[in-house]
Short mmCIF file of C-alpha atoms and ligand atoms in Angstrom, two decimals:
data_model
loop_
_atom_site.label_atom_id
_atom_site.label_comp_id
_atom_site.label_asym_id
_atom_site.label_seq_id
_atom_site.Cartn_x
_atom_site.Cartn_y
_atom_site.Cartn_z
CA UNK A 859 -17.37 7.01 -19.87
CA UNK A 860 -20.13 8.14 -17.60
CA UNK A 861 -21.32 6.24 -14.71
CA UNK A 862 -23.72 6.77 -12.32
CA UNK A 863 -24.02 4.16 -8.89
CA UNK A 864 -27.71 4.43 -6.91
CA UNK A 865 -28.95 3.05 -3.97
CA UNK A 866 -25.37 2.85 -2.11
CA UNK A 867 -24.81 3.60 1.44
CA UNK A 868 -21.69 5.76 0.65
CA UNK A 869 -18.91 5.62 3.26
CA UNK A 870 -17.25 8.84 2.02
CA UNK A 871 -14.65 9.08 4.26
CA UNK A 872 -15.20 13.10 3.66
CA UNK A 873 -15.39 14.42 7.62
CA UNK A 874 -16.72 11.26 8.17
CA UNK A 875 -19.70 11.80 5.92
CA UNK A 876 -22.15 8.78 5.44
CA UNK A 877 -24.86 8.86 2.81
CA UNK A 878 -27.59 6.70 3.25
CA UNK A 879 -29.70 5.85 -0.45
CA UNK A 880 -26.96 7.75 -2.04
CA UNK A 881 -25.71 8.35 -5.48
CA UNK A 882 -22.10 8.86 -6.94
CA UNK A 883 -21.88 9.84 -10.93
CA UNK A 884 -18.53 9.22 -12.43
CA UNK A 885 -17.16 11.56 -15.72
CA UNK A 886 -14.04 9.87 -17.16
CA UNK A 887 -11.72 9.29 -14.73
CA UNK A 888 -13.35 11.70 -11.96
CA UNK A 889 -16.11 11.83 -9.33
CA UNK A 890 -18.17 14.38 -10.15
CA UNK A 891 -21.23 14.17 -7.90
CA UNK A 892 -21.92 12.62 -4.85
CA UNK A 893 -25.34 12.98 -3.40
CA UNK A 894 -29.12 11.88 -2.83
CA UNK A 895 -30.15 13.08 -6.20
CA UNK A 896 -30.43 10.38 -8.90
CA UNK A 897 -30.43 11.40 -12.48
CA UNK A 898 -32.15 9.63 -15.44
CA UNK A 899 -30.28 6.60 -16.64
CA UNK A 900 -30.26 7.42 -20.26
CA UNK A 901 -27.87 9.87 -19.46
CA UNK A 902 -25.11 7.20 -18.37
CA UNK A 903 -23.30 4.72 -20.65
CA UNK A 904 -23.29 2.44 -17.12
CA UNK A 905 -26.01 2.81 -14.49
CA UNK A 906 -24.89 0.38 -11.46
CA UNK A 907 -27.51 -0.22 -8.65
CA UNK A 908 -26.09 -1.00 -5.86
CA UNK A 909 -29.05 -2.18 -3.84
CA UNK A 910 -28.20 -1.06 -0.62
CA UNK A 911 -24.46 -1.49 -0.82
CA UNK A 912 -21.57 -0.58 1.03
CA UNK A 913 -19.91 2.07 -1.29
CA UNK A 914 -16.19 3.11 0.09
CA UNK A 915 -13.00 4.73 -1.39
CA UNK A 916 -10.59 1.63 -3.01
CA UNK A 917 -8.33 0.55 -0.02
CA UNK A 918 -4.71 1.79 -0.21
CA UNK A 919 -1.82 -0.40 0.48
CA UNK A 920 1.18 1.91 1.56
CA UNK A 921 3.59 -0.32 1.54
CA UNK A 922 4.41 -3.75 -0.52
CA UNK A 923 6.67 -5.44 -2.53
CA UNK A 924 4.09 -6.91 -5.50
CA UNK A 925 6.38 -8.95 -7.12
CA UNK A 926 6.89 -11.32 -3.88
CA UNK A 927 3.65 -13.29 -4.30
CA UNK A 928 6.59 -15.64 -6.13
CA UNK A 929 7.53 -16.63 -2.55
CA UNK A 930 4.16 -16.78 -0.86
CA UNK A 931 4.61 -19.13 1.51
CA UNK A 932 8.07 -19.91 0.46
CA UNK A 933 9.92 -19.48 3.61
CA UNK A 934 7.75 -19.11 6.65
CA UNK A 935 8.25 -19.30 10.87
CA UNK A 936 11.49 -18.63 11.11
CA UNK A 937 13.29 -15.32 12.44
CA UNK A 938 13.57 -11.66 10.09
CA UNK A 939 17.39 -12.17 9.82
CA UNK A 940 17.05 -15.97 8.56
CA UNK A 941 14.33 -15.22 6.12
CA UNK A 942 15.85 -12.58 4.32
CA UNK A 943 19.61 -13.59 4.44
CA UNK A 944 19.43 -17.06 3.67
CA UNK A 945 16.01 -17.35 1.88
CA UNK A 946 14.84 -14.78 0.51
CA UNK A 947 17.71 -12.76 -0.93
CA UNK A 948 19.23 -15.83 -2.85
CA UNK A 949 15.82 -16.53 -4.32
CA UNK A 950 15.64 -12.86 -4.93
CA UNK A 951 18.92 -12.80 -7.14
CA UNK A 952 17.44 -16.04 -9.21
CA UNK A 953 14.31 -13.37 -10.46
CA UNK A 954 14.41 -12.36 -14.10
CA UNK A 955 12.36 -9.45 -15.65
CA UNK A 956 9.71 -11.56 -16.61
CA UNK A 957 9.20 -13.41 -13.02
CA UNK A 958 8.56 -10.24 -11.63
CA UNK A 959 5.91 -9.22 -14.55
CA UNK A 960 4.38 -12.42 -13.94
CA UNK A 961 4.63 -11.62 -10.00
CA UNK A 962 3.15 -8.38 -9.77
CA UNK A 963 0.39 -8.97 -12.18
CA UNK A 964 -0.76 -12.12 -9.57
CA UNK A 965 -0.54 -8.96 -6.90
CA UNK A 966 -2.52 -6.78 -8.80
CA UNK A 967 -5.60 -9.14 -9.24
CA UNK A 968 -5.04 -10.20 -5.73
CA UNK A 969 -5.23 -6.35 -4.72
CA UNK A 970 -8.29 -5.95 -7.37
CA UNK A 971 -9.89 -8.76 -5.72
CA UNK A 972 -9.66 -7.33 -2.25
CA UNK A 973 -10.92 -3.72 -2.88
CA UNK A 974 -6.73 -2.06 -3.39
CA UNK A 975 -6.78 1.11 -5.90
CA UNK A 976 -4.09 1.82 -4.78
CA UNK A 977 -0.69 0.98 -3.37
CA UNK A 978 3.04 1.62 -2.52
CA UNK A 979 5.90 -1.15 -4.38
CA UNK A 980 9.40 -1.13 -3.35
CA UNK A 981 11.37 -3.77 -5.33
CA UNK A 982 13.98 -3.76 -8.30
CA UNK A 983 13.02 -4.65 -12.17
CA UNK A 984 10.27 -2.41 -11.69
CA UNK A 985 9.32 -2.02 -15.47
CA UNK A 986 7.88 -5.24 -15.13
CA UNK A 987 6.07 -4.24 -12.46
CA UNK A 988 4.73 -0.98 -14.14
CA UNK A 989 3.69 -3.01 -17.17
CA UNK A 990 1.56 -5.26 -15.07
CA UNK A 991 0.02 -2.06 -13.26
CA UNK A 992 -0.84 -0.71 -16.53
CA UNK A 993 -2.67 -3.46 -17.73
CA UNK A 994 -4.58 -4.33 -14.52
CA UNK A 995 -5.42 -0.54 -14.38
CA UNK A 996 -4.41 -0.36 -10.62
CA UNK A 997 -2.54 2.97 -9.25
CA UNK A 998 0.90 2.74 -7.74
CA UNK A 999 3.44 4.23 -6.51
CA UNK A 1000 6.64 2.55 -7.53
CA UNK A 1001 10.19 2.79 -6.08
CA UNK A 1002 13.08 1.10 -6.96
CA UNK A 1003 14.87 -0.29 -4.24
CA UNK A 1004 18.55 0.34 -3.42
CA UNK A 1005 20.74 -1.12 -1.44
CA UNK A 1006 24.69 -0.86 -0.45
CA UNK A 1007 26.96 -0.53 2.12
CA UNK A 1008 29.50 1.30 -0.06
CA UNK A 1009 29.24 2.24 -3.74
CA UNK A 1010 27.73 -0.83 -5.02
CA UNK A 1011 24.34 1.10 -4.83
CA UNK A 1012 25.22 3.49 -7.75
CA UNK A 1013 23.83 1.19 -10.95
CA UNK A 1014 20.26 0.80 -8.86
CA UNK A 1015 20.15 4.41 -7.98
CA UNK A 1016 20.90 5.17 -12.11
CA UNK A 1017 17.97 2.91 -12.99
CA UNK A 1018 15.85 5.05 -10.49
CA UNK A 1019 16.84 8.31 -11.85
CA UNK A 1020 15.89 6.39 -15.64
CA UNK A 1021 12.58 4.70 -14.11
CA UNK A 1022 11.74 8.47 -12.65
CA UNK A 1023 12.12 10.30 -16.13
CA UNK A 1024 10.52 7.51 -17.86
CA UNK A 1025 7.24 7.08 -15.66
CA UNK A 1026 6.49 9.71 -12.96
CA UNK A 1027 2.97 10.69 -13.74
CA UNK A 1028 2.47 8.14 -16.53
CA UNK A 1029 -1.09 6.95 -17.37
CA UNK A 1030 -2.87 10.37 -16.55
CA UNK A 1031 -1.14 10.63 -12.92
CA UNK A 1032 -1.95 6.42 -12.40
CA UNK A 1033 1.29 5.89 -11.88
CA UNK A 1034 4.32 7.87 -9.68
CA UNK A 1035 7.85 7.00 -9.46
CA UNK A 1036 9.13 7.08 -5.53
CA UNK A 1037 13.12 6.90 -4.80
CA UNK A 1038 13.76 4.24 -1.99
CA UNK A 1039 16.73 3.36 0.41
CA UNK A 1040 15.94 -0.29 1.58
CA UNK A 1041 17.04 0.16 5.42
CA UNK A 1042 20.02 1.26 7.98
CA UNK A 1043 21.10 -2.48 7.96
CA UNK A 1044 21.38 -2.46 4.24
CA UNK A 1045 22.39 0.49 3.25
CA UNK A 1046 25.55 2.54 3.82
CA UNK A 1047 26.17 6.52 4.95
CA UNK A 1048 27.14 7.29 1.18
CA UNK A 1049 23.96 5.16 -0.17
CA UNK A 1050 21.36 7.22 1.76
CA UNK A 1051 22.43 10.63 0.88
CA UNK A 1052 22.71 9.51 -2.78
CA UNK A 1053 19.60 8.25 -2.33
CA UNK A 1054 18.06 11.32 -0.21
CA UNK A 1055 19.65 14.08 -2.69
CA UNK A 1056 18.08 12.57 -6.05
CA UNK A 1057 14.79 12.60 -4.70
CA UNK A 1058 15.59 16.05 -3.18
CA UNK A 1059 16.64 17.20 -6.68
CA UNK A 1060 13.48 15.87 -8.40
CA UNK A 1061 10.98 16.97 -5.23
CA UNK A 1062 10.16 13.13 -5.40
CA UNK A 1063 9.02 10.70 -3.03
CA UNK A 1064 10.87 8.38 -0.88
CA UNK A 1065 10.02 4.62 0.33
CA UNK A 1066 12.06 3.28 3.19
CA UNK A 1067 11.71 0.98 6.39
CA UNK A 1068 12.12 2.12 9.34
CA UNK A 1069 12.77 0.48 13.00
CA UNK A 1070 11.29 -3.18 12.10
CA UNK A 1071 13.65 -4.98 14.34
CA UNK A 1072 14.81 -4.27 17.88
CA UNK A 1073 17.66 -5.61 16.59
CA UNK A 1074 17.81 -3.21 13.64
CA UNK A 1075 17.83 -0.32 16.21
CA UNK A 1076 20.62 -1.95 18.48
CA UNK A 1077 23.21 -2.71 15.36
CA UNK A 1078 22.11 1.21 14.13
CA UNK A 1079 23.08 2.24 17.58
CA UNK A 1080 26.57 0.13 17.97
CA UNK A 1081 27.18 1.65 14.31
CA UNK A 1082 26.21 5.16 14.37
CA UNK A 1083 25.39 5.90 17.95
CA UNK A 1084 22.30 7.47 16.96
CA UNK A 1085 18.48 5.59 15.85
CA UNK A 1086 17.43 4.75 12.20
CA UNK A 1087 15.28 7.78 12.64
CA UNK A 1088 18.60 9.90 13.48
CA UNK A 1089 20.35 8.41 10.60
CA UNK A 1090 17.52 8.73 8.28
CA UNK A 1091 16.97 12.40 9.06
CA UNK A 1092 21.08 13.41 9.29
CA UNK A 1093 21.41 11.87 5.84
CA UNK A 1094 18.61 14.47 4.34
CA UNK A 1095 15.89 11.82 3.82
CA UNK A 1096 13.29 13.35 5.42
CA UNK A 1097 13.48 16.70 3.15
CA UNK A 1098 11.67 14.45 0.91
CA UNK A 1099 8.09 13.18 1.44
CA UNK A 1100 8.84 10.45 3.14
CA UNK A 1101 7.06 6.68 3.12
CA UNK A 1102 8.57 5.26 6.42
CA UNK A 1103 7.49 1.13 6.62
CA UNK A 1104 6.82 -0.68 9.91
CA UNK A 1105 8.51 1.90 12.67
CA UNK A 1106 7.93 -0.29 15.62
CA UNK A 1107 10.96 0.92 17.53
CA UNK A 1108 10.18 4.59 17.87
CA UNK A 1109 11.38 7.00 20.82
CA UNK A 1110 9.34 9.49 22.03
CA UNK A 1111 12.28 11.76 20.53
CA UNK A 1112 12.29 9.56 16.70
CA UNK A 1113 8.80 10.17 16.98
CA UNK A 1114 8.91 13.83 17.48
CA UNK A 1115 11.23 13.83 14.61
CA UNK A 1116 9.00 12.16 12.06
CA UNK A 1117 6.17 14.73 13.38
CA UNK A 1118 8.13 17.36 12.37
CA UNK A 1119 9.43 16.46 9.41
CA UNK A 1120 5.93 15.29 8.00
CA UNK A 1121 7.39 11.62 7.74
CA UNK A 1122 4.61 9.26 6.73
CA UNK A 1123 4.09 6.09 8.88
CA UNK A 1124 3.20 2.86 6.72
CA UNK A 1125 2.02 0.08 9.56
CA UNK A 1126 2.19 -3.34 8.76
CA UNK A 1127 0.71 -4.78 11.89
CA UNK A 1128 0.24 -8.65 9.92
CA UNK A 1129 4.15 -8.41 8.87
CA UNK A 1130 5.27 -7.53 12.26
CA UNK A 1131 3.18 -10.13 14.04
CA UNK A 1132 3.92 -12.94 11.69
CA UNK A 1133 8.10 -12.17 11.90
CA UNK A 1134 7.48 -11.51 15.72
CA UNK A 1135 9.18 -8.26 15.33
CA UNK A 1136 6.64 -6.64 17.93
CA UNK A 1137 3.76 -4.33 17.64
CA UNK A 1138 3.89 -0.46 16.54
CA UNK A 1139 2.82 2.31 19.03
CA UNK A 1140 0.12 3.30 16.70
CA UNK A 1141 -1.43 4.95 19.52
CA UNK A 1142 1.35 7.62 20.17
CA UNK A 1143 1.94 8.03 16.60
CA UNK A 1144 -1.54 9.46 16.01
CA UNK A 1145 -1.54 11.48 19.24
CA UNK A 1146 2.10 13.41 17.88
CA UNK A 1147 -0.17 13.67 14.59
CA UNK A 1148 1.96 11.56 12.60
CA UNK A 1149 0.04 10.54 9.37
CA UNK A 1150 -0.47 6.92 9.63
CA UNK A 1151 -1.42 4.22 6.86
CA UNK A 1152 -1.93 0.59 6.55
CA UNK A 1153 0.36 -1.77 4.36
CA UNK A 1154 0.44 -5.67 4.16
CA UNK A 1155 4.23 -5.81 3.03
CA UNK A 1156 5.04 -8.45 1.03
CA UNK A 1157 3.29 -11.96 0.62
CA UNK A 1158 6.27 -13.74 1.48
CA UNK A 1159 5.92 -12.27 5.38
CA UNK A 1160 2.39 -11.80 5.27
CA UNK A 1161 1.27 -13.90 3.65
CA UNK A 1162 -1.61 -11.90 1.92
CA UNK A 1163 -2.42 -8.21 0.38
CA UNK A 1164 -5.58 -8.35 2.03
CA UNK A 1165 -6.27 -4.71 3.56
CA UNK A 1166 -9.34 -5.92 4.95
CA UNK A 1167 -7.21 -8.43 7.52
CA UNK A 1168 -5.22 -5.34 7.94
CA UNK A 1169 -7.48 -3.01 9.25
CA UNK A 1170 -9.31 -5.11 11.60
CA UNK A 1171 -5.55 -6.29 13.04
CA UNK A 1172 -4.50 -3.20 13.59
CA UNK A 1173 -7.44 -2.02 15.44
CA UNK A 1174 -7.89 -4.97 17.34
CA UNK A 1175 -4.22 -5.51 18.14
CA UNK A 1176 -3.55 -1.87 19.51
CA UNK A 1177 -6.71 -2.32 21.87
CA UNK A 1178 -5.51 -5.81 23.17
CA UNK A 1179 -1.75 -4.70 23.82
CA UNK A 1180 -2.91 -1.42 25.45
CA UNK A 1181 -6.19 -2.55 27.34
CA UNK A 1182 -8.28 0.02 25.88
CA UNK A 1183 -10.94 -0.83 23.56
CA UNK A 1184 -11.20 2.66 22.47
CA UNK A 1185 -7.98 2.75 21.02
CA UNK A 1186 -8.18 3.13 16.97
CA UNK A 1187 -11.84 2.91 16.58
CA UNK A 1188 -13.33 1.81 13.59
CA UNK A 1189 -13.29 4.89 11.65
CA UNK A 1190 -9.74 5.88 12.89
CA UNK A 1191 -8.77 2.34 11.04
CA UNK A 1192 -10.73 3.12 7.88
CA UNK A 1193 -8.53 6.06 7.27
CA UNK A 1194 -5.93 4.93 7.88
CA UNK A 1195 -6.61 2.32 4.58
CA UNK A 1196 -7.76 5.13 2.64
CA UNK A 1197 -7.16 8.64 3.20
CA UNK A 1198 -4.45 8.68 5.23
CA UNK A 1199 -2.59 6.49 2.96
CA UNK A 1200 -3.22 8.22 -0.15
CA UNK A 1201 -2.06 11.23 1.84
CA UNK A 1202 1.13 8.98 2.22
CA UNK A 1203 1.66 8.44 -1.13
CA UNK A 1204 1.62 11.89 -1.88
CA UNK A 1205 -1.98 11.51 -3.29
CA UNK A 1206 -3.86 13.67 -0.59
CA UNK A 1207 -6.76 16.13 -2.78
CA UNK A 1208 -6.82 12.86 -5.25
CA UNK A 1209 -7.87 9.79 -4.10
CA UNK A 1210 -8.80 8.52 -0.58
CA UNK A 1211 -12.19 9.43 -0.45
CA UNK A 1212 -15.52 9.67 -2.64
CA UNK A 1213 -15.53 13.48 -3.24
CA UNK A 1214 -16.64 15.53 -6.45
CA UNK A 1215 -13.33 17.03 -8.05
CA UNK A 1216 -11.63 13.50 -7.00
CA UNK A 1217 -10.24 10.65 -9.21
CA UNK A 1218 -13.12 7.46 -8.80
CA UNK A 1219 -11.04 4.80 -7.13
CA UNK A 1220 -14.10 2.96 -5.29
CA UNK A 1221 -15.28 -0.44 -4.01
CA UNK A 1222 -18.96 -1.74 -3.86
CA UNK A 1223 -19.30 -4.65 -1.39
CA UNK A 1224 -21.55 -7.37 -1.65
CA UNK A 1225 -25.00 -6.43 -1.03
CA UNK A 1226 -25.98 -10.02 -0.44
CA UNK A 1227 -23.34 -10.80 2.49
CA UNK A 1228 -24.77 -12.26 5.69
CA UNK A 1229 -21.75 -11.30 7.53
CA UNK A 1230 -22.49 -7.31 6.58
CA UNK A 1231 -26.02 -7.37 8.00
CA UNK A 1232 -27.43 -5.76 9.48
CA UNK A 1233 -25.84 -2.07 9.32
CA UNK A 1234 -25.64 0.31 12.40
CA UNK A 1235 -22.41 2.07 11.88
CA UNK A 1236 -20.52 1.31 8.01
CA UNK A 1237 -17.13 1.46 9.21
CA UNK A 1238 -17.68 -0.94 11.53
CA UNK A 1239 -19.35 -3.39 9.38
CA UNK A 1240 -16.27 -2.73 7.24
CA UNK A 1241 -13.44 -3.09 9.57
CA UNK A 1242 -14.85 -5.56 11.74
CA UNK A 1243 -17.58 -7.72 9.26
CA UNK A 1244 -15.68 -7.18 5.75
CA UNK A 1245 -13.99 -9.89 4.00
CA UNK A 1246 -12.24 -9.29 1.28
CA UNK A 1247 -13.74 -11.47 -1.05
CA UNK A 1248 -16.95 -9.25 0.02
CA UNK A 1249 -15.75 -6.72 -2.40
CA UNK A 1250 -17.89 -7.04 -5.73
CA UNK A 1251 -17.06 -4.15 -8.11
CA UNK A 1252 -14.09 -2.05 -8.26
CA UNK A 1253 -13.38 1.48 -10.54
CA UNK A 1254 -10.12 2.77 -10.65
CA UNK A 1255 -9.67 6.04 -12.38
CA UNK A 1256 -13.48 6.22 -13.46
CA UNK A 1257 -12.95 2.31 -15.36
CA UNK A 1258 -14.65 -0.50 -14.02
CA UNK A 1259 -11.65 -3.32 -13.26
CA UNK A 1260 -14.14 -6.12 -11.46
CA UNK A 1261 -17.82 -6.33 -11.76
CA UNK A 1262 -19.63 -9.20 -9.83
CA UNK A 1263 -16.19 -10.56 -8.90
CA UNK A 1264 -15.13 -10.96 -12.74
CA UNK A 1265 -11.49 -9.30 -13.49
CA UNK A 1266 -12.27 -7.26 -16.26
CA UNK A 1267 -8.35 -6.63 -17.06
CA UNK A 1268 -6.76 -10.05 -15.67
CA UNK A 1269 -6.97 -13.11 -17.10
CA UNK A 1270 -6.00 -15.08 -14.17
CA UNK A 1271 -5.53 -18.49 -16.03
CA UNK A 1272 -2.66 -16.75 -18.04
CA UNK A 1273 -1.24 -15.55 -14.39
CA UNK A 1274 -1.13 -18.62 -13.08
CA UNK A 1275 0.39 -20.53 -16.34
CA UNK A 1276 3.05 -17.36 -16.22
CA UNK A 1277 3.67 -17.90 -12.60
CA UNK A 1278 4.54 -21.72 -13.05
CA UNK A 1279 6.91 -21.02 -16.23
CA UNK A 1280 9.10 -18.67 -13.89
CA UNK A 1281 9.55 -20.29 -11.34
CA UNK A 1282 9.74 -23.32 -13.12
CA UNK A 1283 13.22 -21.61 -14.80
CA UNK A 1284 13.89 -20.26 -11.46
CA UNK A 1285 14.51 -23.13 -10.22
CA UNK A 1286 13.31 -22.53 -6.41
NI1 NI B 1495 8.84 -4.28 3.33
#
């Protein structure tokens, strides 16, 4: 299909190139001009006008767990330790293959809906996941997630290995297949190595959180006498491309680790605020040139996937804490939602920005929005104006998903009925 979008104010997120009255034109699944030139419509099967819209890259969510918008607002106010132990882990081991299908397809046209093309999913069952990624037409990068403080990792790590062969660059490179360790507190010496030498062996991807707790880092400490970071890199992880979530208890030394070792920082600034589990040093991150994204979590800590609520937190929040309102400018936050997390997710050269040669993941916002006029500087109005349900029309992969706020591959009615049903037979 051929597409061709006119009269956008393109945030290109290219060396921070802005195109005012521009025009992107779409081949299949790839971006193959981006410009000032228009070209007859004839020539398109779809000729979009944007009217003066915002045009940016589709947001990228570096780190989630889709399948948890089953406990939205399940278990809230109440401390990390209490929410996963006794609430959300016992739910968790009620969840049947089709919960989770029904789950992640609710994320998807929640992501959809808020301008996502793209995001990170730790979690287990994850064919049911993939299926409802297919057929909402998102990208994702999909680990399954293993835990165990002795062997009892070894049947998840086997369906990882399976998942890997079955799906890594399914649906024309849509799709990856990450390896994931869940955590230091969750998984043993014997479980990370596993874990760290089939990635190694496959030159896959890995998905892991890091540092969320100060109480994470004390327990790693009385354990190993070293940091998560430590542990993490003396187990092998970080020969892999590595997807580290939260990392809010860094050292200047864990830090200079991670720098070196290319580790990817996924910040989850909503997550961290809502389980009080403290604020990320964003700040000196960027300045040791670690490659920093934006994720939401999952929506039973966040409550949302909302990027949009993202970026403006973590701009806001790093400014407030530090007393600097120059701290992660408005720009610095916009890549940090797109290219820096595709770069994250191993998709750096593919998607992330509006480029010819690139696969067309983009948004258009709502032309019509009072709270995006007027327009002095895009990524402001984006990261400071934006709502998410300001996002209009979304193409993933060159295929239009939404148009005028209509899912074009959801049918949210069945969601919701297949939502009910499970956890109807869940029980919860
Ligand atoms: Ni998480």
């Amino acid at each position: 299909m051929k597409i061709q979008i006119k009269n956008a104010q393109i945030i290109t997120m290219d060396e921070g190139r802005v195109i005012k009255n521009g025009c992107i034109r779409i081949h299949q699944e790839t971006i193959a001009y981006v410009g000032t030139e228009t070209a007859p419509e004839e020539e398109f099967d779809r000729a979009i006008d944007a009217r003066g819209a915002i045009v940016l890259p589709g947001l990228v969510n570096a780190h989630t767990h889709a399948a948890m918008t089953l406990f939205r607002g399940f278990a809230d106010d109440m401390t990390l330790e209490s929410w996963l132990f006794d609430h959300i882990f016992p739910a968790e081991d009620k969840l049947d293959q089709e919960a989770v299908y029904w789950g992640s397809l609710l994320a998807c046209a929640e992501m959809i809906r808020s301008g996502t093309t793209l995001f990170a999913d730790m979690y287990f069952m994850n064919e049911s996941t993939i299926r409802a990624v297919i057929e909402s037409g998102l990208n994702a990068n999909v680990a399954r997630c293993v835990t165990g403080m002795n062997t009892e990792y070894r049947n998840g790590l086997e369906e990882a290995k399976e998942l890997y062969t079955e799906y890594h660059g399914a649906q024309s490179g849509a799709l990856r297949v990450d390896f994931s360790a869940h955590a230091v507190y969750t998984c043993g010496r014997e479980t990370l190595r596993a874990v760290a030498q089939a990635a190694e062996s496959r030159g896959a991807g890995v998905q892991i959180h890091l540092s969320e707790t100060m109480k994470e880092n004390r327990d790693c400490y009385r354990q190993y006498g070293k940091s998560p970071t430590e542990v993490f890199r003396d187990m092998g992880m970080f020969e892999n491309p590595t997807n580290a979530a939260h990392c809010v208890y860094l050292s200047e030394n864990d830090m200079d680790i991670l720098a070196e070792n290319h580790v990817g920082v996924s910040h989850n600034p909503i997550s961290n605020l809502k389980l009080a589990s403290g604020v990320a040093n964003v700040k000196e991150m960027l300045e040791k040139g670690i490659c920093v994204g934006i994720g939401t979590d999952g929506t039973a800590s966040n409550n949302a996937l909302n990027v949009f609520e993202e970026m403006k937190t973590a701009a806001v929040l790093q400014k407030g804490m530090r007393l600097d309102p120059t701290l992660i400018d408005a720009q610095n936050a916009l890549e940090m939602a797109t290219v820096r997390g595709a770069q994250i997710l191993g998709r750096g050269g593919e998607r992330g920005q509006i480029k010819k040669g690139l696969r067309a993941d983009l948004i258009i916002l709502d032309s019509d929005s009072p709270n995006l006029w007027p327009v002095y500087h895009p990524a402001s109005t984006v990261v400071y104006s934006a709502n998410a349900g300001d996002v209009v029309t979304s193409i993933i992969n060159g295929k239009i998903v939404m148009e005028n706020r209509e899912m074009l591959t959801i049918d949210m009615e069945k969601v919701k009925a297949g939502v009910e049903k499970s956890l109807a037979r869940m029980d919860i």
